[in-house]
Coordinates of C-alpha atoms in Angstrom, one line a residue:
Chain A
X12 CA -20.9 35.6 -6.1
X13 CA -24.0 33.9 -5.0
X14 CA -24.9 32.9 -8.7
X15 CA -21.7 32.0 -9.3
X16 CA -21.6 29.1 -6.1
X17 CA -25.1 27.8 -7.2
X18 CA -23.7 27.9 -10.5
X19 CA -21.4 25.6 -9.9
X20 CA -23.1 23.3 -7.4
X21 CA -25.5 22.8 -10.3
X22 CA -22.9 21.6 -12.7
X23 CA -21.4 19.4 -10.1
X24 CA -24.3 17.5 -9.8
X25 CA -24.4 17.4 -13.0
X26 CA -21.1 15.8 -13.4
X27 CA -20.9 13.6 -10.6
X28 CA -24.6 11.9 -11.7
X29 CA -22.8 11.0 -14.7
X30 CA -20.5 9.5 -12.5
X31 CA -22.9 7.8 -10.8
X32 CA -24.3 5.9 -14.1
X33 CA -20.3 4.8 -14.6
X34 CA -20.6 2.9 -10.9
X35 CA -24.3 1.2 -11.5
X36 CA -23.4 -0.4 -14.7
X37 CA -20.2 -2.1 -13.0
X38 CA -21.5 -2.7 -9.3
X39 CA -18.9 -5.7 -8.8
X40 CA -16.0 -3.5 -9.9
X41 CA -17.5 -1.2 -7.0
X42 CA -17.5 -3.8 -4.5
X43 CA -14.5 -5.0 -5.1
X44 CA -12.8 -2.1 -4.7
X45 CA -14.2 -1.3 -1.6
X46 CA -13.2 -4.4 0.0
X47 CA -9.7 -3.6 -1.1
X48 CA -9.3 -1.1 1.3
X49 CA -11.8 -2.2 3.6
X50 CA -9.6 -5.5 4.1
X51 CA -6.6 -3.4 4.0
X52 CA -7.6 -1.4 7.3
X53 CA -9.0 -4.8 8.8
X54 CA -5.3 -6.5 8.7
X55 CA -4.0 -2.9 10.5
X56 CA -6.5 -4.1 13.3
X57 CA -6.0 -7.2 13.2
X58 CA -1.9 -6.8 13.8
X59 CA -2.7 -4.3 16.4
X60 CA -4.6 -7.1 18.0
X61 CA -2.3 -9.5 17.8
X62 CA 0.5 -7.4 19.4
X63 CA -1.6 -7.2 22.4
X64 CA -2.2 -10.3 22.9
X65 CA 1.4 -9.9 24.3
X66 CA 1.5 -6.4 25.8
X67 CA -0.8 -4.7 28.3
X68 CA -0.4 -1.2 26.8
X69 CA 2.0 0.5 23.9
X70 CA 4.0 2.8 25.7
X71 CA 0.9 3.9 27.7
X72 CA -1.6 3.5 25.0
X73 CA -3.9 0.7 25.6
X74 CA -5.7 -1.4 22.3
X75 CA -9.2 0.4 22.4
X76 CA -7.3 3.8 21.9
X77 CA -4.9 2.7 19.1
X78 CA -7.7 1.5 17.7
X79 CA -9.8 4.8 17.9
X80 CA -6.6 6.7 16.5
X81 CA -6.5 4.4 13.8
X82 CA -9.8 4.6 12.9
X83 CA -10.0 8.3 13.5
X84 CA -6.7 8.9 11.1
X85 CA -9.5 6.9 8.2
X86 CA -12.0 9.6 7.9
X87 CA -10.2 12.8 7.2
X88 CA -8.5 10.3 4.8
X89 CA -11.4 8.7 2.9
X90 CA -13.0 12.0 2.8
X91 CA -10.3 13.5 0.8
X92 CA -9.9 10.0 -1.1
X93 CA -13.5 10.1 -2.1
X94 CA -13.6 13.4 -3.5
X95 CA -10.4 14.3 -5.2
X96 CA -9.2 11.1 -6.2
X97 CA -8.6 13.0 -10.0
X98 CA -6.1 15.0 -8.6
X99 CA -3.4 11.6 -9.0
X100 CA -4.1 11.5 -12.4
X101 CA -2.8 15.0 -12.9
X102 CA 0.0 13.4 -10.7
X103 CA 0.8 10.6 -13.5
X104 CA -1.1 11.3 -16.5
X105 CA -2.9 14.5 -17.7
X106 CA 0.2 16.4 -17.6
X107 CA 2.4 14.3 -19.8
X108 CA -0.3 13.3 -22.4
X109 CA -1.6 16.6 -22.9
X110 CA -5.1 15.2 -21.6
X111 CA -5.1 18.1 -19.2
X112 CA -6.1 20.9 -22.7
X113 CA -9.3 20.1 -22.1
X114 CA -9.6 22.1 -18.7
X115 CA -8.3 24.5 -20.0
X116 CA -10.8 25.3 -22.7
X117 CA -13.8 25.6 -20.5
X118 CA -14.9 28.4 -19.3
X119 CA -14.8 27.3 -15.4
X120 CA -12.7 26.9 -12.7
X121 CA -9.5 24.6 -13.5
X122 CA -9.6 22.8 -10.1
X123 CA -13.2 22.7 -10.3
X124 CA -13.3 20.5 -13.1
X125 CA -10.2 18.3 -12.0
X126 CA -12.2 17.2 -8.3
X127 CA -15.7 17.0 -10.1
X128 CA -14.8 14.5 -13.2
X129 CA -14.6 11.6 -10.2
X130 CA -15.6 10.2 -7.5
X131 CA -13.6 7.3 -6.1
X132 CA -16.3 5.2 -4.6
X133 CA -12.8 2.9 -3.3
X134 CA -12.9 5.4 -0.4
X135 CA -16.4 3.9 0.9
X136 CA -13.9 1.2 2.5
X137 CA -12.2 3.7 4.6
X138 CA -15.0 5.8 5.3
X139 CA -16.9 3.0 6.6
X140 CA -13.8 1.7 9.0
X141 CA -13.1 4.6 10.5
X142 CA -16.9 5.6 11.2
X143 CA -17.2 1.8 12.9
X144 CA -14.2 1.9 14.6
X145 CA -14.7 5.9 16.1
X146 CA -18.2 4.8 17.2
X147 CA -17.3 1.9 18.5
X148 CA -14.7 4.1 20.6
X149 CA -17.3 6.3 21.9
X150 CA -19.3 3.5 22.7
X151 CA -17.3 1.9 25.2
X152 CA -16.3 5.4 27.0
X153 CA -12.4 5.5 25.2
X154 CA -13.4 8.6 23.4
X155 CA -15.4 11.8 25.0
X156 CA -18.1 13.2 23.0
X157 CA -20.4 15.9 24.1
X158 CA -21.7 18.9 22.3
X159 CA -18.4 20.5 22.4
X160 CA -16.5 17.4 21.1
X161 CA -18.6 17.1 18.0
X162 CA -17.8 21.1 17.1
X163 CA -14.3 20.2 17.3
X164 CA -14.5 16.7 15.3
X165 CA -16.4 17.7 12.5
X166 CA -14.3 21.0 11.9
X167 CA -11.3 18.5 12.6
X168 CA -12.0 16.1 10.0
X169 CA -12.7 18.7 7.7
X170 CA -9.2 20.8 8.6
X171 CA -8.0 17.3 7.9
X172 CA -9.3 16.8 4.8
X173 CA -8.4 19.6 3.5
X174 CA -4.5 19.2 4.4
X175 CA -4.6 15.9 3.0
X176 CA -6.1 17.5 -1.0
X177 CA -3.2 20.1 -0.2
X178 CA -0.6 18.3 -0.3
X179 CA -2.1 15.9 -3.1
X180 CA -2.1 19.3 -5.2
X181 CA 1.1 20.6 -4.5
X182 CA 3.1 17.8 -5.1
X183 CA 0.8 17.4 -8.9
X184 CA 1.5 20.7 -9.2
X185 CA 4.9 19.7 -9.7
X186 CA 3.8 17.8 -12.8
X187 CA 3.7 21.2 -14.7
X188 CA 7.1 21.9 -14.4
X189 CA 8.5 17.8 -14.2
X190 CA 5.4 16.6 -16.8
X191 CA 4.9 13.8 -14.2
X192 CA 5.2 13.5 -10.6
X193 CA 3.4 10.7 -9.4
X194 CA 6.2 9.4 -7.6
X195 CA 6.7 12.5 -5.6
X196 CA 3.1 12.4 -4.4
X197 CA 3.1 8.7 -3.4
X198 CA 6.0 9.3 -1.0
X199 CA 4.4 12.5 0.6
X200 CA 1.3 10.3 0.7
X201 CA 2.3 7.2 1.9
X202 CA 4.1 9.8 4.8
X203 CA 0.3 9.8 6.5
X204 CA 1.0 6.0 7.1
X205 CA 3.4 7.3 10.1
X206 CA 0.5 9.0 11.9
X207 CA -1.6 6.0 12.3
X208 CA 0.4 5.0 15.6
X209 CA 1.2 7.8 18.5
X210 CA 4.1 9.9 17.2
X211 CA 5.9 9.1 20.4
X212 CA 7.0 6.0 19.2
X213 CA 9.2 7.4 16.2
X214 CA 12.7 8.8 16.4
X215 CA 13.1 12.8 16.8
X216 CA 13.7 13.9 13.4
X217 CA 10.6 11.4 11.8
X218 CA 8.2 13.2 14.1
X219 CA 9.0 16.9 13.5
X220 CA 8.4 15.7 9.8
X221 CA 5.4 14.5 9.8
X222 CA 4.1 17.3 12.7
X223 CA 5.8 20.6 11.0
X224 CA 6.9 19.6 7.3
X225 CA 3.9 17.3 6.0
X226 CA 1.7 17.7 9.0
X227 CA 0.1 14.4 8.9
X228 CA -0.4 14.2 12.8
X229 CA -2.2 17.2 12.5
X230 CA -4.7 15.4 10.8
X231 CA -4.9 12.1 12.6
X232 CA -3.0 11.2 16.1
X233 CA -3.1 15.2 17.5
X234 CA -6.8 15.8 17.0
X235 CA -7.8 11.9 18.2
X236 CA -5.6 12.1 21.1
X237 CA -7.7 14.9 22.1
X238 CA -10.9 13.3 22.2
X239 CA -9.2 10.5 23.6
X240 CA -9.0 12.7 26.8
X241 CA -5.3 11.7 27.6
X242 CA -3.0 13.2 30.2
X243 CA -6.0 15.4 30.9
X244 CA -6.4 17.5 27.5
X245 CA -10.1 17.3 27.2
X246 CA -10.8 20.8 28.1
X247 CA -12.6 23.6 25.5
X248 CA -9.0 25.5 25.7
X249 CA -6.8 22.4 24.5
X250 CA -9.2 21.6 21.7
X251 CA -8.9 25.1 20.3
X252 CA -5.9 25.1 20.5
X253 CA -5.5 21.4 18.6
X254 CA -7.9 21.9 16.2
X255 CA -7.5 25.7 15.5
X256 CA -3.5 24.7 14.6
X257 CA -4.9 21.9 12.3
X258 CA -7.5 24.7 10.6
X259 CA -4.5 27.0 10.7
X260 CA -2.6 24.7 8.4
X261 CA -4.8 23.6 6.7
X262 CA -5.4 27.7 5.4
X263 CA -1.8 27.9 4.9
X264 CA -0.9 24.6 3.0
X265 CA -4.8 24.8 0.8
X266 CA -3.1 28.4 -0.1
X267 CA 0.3 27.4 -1.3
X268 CA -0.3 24.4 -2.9
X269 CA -3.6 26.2 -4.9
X270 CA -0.5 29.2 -5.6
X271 CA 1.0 26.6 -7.1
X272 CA -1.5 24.7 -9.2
X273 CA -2.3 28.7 -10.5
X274 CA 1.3 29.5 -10.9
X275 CA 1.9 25.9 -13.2
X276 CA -1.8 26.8 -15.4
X277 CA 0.3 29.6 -16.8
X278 CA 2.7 27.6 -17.5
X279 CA 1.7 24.6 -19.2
X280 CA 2.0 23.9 -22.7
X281 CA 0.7 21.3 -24.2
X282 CA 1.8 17.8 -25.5
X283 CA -0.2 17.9 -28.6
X284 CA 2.1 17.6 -32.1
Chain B
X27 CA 17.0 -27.5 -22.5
X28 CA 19.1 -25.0 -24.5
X29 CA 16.7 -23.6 -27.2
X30 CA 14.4 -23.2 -24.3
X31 CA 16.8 -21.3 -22.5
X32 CA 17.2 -19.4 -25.5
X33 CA 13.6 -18.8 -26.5
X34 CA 12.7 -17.6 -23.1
X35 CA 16.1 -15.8 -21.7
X36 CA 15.0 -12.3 -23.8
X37 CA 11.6 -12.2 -21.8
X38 CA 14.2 -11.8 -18.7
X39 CA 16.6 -9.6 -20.4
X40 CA 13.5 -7.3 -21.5
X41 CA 12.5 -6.8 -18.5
X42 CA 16.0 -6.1 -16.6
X43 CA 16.1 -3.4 -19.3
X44 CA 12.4 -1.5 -19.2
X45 CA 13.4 -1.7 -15.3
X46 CA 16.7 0.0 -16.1
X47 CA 15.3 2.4 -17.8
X48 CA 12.7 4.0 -14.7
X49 CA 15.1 4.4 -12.7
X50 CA 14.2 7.4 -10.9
X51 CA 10.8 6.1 -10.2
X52 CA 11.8 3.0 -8.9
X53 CA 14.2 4.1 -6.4
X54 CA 11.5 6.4 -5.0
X55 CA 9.4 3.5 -4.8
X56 CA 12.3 2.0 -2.6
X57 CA 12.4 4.7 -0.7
X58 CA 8.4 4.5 -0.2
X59 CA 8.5 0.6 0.6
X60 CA 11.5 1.2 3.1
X61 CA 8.9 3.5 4.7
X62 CA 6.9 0.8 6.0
X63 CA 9.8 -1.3 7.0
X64 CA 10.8 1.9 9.2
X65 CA 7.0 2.3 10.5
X66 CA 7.4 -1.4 11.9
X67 CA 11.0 -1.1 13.1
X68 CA 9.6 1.8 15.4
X69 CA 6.5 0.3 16.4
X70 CA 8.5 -3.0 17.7
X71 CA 10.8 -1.2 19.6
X72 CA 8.3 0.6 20.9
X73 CA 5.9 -3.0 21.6
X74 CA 9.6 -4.7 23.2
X75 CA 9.9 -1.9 25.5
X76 CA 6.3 -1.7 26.8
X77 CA 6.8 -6.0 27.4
X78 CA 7.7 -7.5 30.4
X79 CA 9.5 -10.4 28.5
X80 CA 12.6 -10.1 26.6
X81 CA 11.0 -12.8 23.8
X82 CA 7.8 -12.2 21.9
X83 CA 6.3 -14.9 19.5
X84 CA 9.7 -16.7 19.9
X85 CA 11.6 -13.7 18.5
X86 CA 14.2 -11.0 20.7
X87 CA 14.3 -7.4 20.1
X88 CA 17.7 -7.8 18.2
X89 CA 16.0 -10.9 15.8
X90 CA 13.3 -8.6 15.2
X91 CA 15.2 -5.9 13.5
X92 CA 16.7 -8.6 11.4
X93 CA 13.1 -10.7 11.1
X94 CA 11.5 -6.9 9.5
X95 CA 14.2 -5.9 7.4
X96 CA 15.0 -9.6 6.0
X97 CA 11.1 -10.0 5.2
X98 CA 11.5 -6.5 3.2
X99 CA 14.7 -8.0 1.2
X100 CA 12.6 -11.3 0.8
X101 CA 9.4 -9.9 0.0
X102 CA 10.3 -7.3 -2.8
X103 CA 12.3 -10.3 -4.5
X104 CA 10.0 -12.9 -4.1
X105 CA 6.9 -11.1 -4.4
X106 CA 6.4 -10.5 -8.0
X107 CA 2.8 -9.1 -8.8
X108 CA 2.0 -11.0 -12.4
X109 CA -1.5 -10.9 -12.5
X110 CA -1.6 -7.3 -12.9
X111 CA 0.0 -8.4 -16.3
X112 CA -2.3 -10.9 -17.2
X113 CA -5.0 -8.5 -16.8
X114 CA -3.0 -6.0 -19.1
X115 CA -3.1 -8.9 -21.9
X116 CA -6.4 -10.0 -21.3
X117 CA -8.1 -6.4 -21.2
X118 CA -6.6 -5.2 -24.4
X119 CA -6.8 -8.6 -26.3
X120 CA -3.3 -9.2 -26.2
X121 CA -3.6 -12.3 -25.3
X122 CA -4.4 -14.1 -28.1
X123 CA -1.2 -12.8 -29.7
X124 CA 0.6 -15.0 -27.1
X125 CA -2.1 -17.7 -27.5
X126 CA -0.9 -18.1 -31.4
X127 CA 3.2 -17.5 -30.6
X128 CA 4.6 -21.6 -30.0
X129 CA 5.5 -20.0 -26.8
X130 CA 4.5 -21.1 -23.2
X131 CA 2.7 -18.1 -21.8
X132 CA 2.5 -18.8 -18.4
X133 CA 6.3 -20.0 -19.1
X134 CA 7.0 -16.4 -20.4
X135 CA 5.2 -14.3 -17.9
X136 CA 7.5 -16.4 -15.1
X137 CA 10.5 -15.8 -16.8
X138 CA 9.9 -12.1 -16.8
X139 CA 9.3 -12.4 -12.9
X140 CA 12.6 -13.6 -12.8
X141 CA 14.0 -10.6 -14.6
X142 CA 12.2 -8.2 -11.8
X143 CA 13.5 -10.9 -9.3
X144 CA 16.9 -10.6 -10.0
X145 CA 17.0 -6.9 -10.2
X146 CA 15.5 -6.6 -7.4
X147 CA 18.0 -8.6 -5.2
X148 CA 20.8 -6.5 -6.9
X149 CA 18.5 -2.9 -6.4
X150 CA 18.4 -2.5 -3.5
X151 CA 18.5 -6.2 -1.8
X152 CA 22.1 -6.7 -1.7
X153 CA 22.4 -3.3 -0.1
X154 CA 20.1 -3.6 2.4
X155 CA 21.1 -7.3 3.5
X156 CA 25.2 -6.0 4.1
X157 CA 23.4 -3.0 5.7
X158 CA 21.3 -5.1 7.6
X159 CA 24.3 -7.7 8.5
X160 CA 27.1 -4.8 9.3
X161 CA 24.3 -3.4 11.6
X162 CA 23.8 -6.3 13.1
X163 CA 27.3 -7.4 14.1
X164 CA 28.2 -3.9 15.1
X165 CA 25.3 -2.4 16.9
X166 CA 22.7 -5.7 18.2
X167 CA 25.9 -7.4 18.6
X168 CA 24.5 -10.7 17.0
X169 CA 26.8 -13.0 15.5
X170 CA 27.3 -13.1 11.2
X171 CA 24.9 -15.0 9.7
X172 CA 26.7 -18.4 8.4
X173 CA 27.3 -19.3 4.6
X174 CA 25.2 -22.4 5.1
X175 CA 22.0 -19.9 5.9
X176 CA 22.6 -17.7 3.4
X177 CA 22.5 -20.6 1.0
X178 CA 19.9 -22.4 2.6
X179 CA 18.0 -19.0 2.7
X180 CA 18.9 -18.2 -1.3
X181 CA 17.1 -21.6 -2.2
X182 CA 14.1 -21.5 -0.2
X183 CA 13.8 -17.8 -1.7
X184 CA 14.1 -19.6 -4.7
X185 CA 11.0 -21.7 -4.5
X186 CA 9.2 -19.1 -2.7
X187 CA 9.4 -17.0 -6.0
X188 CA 8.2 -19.4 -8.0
X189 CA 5.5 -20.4 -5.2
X190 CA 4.0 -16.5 -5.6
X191 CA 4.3 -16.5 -9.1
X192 CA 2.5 -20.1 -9.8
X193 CA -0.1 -18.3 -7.2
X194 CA -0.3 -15.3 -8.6
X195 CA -0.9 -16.4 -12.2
X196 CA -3.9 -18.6 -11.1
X197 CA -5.1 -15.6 -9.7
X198 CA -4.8 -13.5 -12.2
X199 CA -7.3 -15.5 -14.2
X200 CA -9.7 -13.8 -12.4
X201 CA -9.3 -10.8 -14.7
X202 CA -11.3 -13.4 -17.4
X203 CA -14.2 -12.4 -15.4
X204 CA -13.8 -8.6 -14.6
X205 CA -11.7 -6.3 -16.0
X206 CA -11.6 -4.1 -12.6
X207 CA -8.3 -5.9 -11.1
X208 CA -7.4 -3.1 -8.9
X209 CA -10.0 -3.7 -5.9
X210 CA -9.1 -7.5 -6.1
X211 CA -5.3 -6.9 -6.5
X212 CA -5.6 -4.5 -3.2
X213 CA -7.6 -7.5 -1.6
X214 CA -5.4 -9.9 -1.9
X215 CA -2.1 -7.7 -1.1
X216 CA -3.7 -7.0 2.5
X217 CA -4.8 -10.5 3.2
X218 CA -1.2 -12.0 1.6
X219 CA 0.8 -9.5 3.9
X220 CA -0.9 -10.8 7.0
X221 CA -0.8 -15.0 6.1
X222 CA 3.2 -14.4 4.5
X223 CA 4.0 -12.9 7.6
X224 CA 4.9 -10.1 6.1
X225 CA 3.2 -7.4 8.9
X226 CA 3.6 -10.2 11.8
X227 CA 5.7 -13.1 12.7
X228 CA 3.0 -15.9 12.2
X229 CA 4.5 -17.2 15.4
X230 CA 2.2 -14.7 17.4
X231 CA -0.8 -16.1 16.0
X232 CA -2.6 -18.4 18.3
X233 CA -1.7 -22.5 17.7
X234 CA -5.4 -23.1 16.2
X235 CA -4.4 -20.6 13.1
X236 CA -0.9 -21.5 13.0
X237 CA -1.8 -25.2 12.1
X238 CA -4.3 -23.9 9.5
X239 CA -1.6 -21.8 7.8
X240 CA 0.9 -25.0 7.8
X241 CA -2.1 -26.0 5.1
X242 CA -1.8 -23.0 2.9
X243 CA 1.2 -21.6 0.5
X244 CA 1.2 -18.4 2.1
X245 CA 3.5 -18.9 5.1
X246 CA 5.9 -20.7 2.6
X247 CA 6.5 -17.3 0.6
X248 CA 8.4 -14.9 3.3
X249 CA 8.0 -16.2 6.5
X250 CA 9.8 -19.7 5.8
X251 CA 12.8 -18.0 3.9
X252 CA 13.1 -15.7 7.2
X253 CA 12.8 -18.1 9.7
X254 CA 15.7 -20.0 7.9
X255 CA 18.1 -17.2 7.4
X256 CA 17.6 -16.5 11.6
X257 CA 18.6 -20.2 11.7
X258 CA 15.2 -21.1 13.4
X259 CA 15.2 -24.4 11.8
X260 CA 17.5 -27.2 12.3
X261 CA 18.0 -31.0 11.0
X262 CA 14.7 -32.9 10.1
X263 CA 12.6 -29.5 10.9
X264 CA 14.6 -27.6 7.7
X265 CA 14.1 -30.7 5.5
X266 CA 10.2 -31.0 6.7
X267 CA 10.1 -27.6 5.4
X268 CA 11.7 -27.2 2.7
X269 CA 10.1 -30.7 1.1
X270 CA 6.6 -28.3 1.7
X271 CA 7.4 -25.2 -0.3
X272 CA 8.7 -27.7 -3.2
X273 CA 5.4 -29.6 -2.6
X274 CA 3.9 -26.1 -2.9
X275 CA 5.8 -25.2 -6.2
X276 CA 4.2 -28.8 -8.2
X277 CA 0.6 -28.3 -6.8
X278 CA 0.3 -24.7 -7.8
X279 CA 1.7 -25.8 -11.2
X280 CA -0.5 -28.5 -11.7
X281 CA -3.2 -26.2 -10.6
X282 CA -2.3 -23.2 -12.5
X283 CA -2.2 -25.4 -15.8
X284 CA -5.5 -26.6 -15.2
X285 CA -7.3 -23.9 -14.8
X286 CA -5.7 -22.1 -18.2
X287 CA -6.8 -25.2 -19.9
X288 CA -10.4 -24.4 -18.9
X289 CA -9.8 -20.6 -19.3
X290 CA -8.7 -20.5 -22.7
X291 CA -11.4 -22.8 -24.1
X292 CA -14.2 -20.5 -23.5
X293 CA -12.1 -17.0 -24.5
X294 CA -13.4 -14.8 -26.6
X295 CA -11.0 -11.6 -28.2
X296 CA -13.1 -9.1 -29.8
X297 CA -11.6 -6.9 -32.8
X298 CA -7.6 -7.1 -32.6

């Protein structure tokens, strides 16, 4: 077993330093995409700002906590984005063409190879807003962090991370019974945009969707609402209690949706003539 | 007139019909670009009811619902993303093919636009503007909007099209220079939304900025065509404005066919 784990961090540094040869040869393409998202985020802030130029608080939320949600929601987020990014094309592409044969001739583990061929260095622009804008949050007293805290947001943003790649490879999993399903994962995706704002603020049936059915306030406004210390749930018991929910479904969704992608391997046939 | 009308009507047609035929995928898309419009409609109601005053930026709860659904109807018409086929062209050498065709190409790639445009206002526009108007008689119990807005509103959409797509092809020189579009395409997508007025009435912005976006295209693309069809302009006001986003229309023209002129002369196409 241990062999076999240093096996494999040893081939993906392997891979990804190819990768990393891809980005240095084309730095402006790198910059530019980061900027992409980075601006993207920025105009999220910037409309939160403007909407409170007009309101004291959002239904009891004031600016500095939005903005720590919203910054918090970019990290679990980015993390997945940066790592797994390959997972889309399987989404669009691999299936269909018949690209995807050539994972299945190597003697590794399928989902191995699909996560290490890329790196999306794009995700550097939400990484790098959401680590300002959750500093910047602790800074100025909106968000607690002690020891305990920083237990409970590292495994959160983790938990989170790995609920976002879940539900990125369930819906591609689809692809090997549909041959493409990128539209599928782009509105389960674009579902996380909901649970940048408090989940109050959304009809009944919206939020038990995104909290039960595509939990993405599990990985964004539950866990930052708890750091935030509001209505008094800073205590160890509450943070458990958050955070071990958002680890629990995490293990349930990472199972079903890697079910899947096994289940669809044994069924996929090739495109090839 | 006619032969050109003839020449360039296919390019239209072409594209009515390769839309046509994704179907599936583009209603899902619909259903994904509603989201947002649904993530706004929320988040207002929600920023009306924490306010003390019934008005924000000029605008009441009930011309709110219609100000963020109209700009989705006006944006997904108007809005054509062309650069994304100049790119295409220019990254796999296709280019030069429409270099040596006696067609226009910049006259082409609009046309095409138009073909998107106008299935667009039929898929799902039209359905979403009665939606939007039955709602709004019945339920914010706001009067119908009147013929003359409508019209008033069709036209400046109109321009505004042809506004975004004049911008967007200058823009999408830039893929002369790199062939990574995506970043840049993302870029300019989250800046647009923000200056159109797309994520915000630009009334909320302070008076400094508003005056510096009376200098730019931008607010002439959705938040103009809006502001009409809630009847926020009258008499000299509407004229004023709508004189601007034809003014827009020529200098984005003239501008666009300058800089293809210098584009062009130093293009190279390798193998082909």
């Amino acid at each position: 077993m241990r062999k076999k784990m240093k096996r494999y961090f040893r081939l993906y540094r392997v891979l990804i330093s190819q990768f990393f040869k891809v980005i240095m040869q084309s730095k402006v393409d790198f910059l530019m995409g980061l900027l992409g998202f980075f601006f993207t985020q920025i105009m999220g802030i910037a409309f939160l700002y403007l909407v409170f130029q007009q309101i004291p608080s959002l239904s009891g939320w004031t600016l500095e906590q939005l903005i720590f949600i919203y910054g918090f929601a970019q990290i679990p987020r980015g993390i997945d984005h940066l790592f797994t990014d390959n997972i889309w094309l399987v989404a669009w592409r691999l299936v269909i063409n018949g690209d995807f044969d050539r994972y299945m001739l190597r003697p590794m583990n399928v989902f191995f190879q699909v996560i290490s061929e890329k790196l999306q260095p794009d995700a550097i622009g939400e990484l790098l807003i959401g680590t300002i804008l959750v500093v910047r949050g602790i800074a100025n007293g909106t968000a607690q962090m002690d020891a305990v805290h920083v237990v409970f947001f590292i495994i959160s943003i983790f938990a989170g991370a790995v609920i976002y790649t879940s539900i990125k490879l369930f819906f591609a999993s689809i692809a090997f019974w549909t041959k493409t399903s990128g539209p599928f994962l782009q509105v389960a995706y674009e579902m996380a945009d909901f649970a940048k704002y408090p989940t109050e603020i959304y009809a009944k049936a919206i939020r038990f969707i995104i909290t039960w059915v595509i939990p993405f306030a599990f990985v964004a406004y539950l866990p930052a609402s708890y750091f935030l210390g509001v209505r008094g749930t800073f205590g160890f018991g509450q943070g458990a209690q958050i955070v071990g929910t958002e680890c629990l479904i995490a293990a349930i969704f990472w199972t079903v949706a890697y079910a899947l992608f096994n289940k669809g391997l044994q069924i996929y046939e090739s495109a090839g003539n | 007139m006619r032969k050109k009308i003839k020449i360039y009507l296919p390019f239209a047609l072409n594209e009515l019909k390769r839309q046509l035929a994704y179907k599936g995928a583009f209603y899902l898309f619909i259903f994904i670009s509603l989201f947002g419009s649904f993530i706004q409609y929320f988040l207002w109601m929600a920023i009306y009811g924490s306010s003390p005053n019934s008005t924000l930026g000029g605008l009441t709860k009930e011309e709110m619902v219609v100000y963020i659904f109209m700009v989705y109807v006006t944006s997904n018409m108007t809005m054509i993303t062309i650069s994304d086929w100049v790119s295409d062209d220019v990254v796999k050498g296709t280019v030069a093919m429409n270099l040596i065709k006696p067609i226009d190409y910049r006259m082409s790639l609009v046309v095409r636009a138009l073909g998107t445009a106008v299935y667009r206002m039929l898929l799902p526009g039209v359905f979403i503007w009665i939606g939007l108007e039955i709602y709004k008689v019945t339920v914010l119990g706001l009067p119908l909007v009147s013929i003359a807005n409508v019209l008033l509103y069709l036209m400046s959409c109109m321009m505004s099209f042809l506004i975004c797509v004049l911008f967007d092809f200058c823009f999408g020189m830039v893929a002369f220079f790199t062939t990574y579009i995506f970043g840049m395409l993302m870029a300019k997508e989250a800046i647009m939304s923000f200056l159109t007025g797309q994520l915000i009435p630009l009334s909320f912005f302070p008076e400094v900025v508003q005056r510096m976006f009376d200098f730019l295209p931008f607010s002439s693309i959705v938040y103009t065509p809006v502001m009409i069809y809630l009847g926020k302009y009258t008499g000299s006001e509407l004229l004023f404005i709508l004189f601007r986003q034809a003014a827009w229309v020529v200098i984005l023209y003239l501008l666009g066919t300058f800089i293809w002129k210098r584009v062009t002369n130093r293009l190279v196409v390798l193998g082909g």
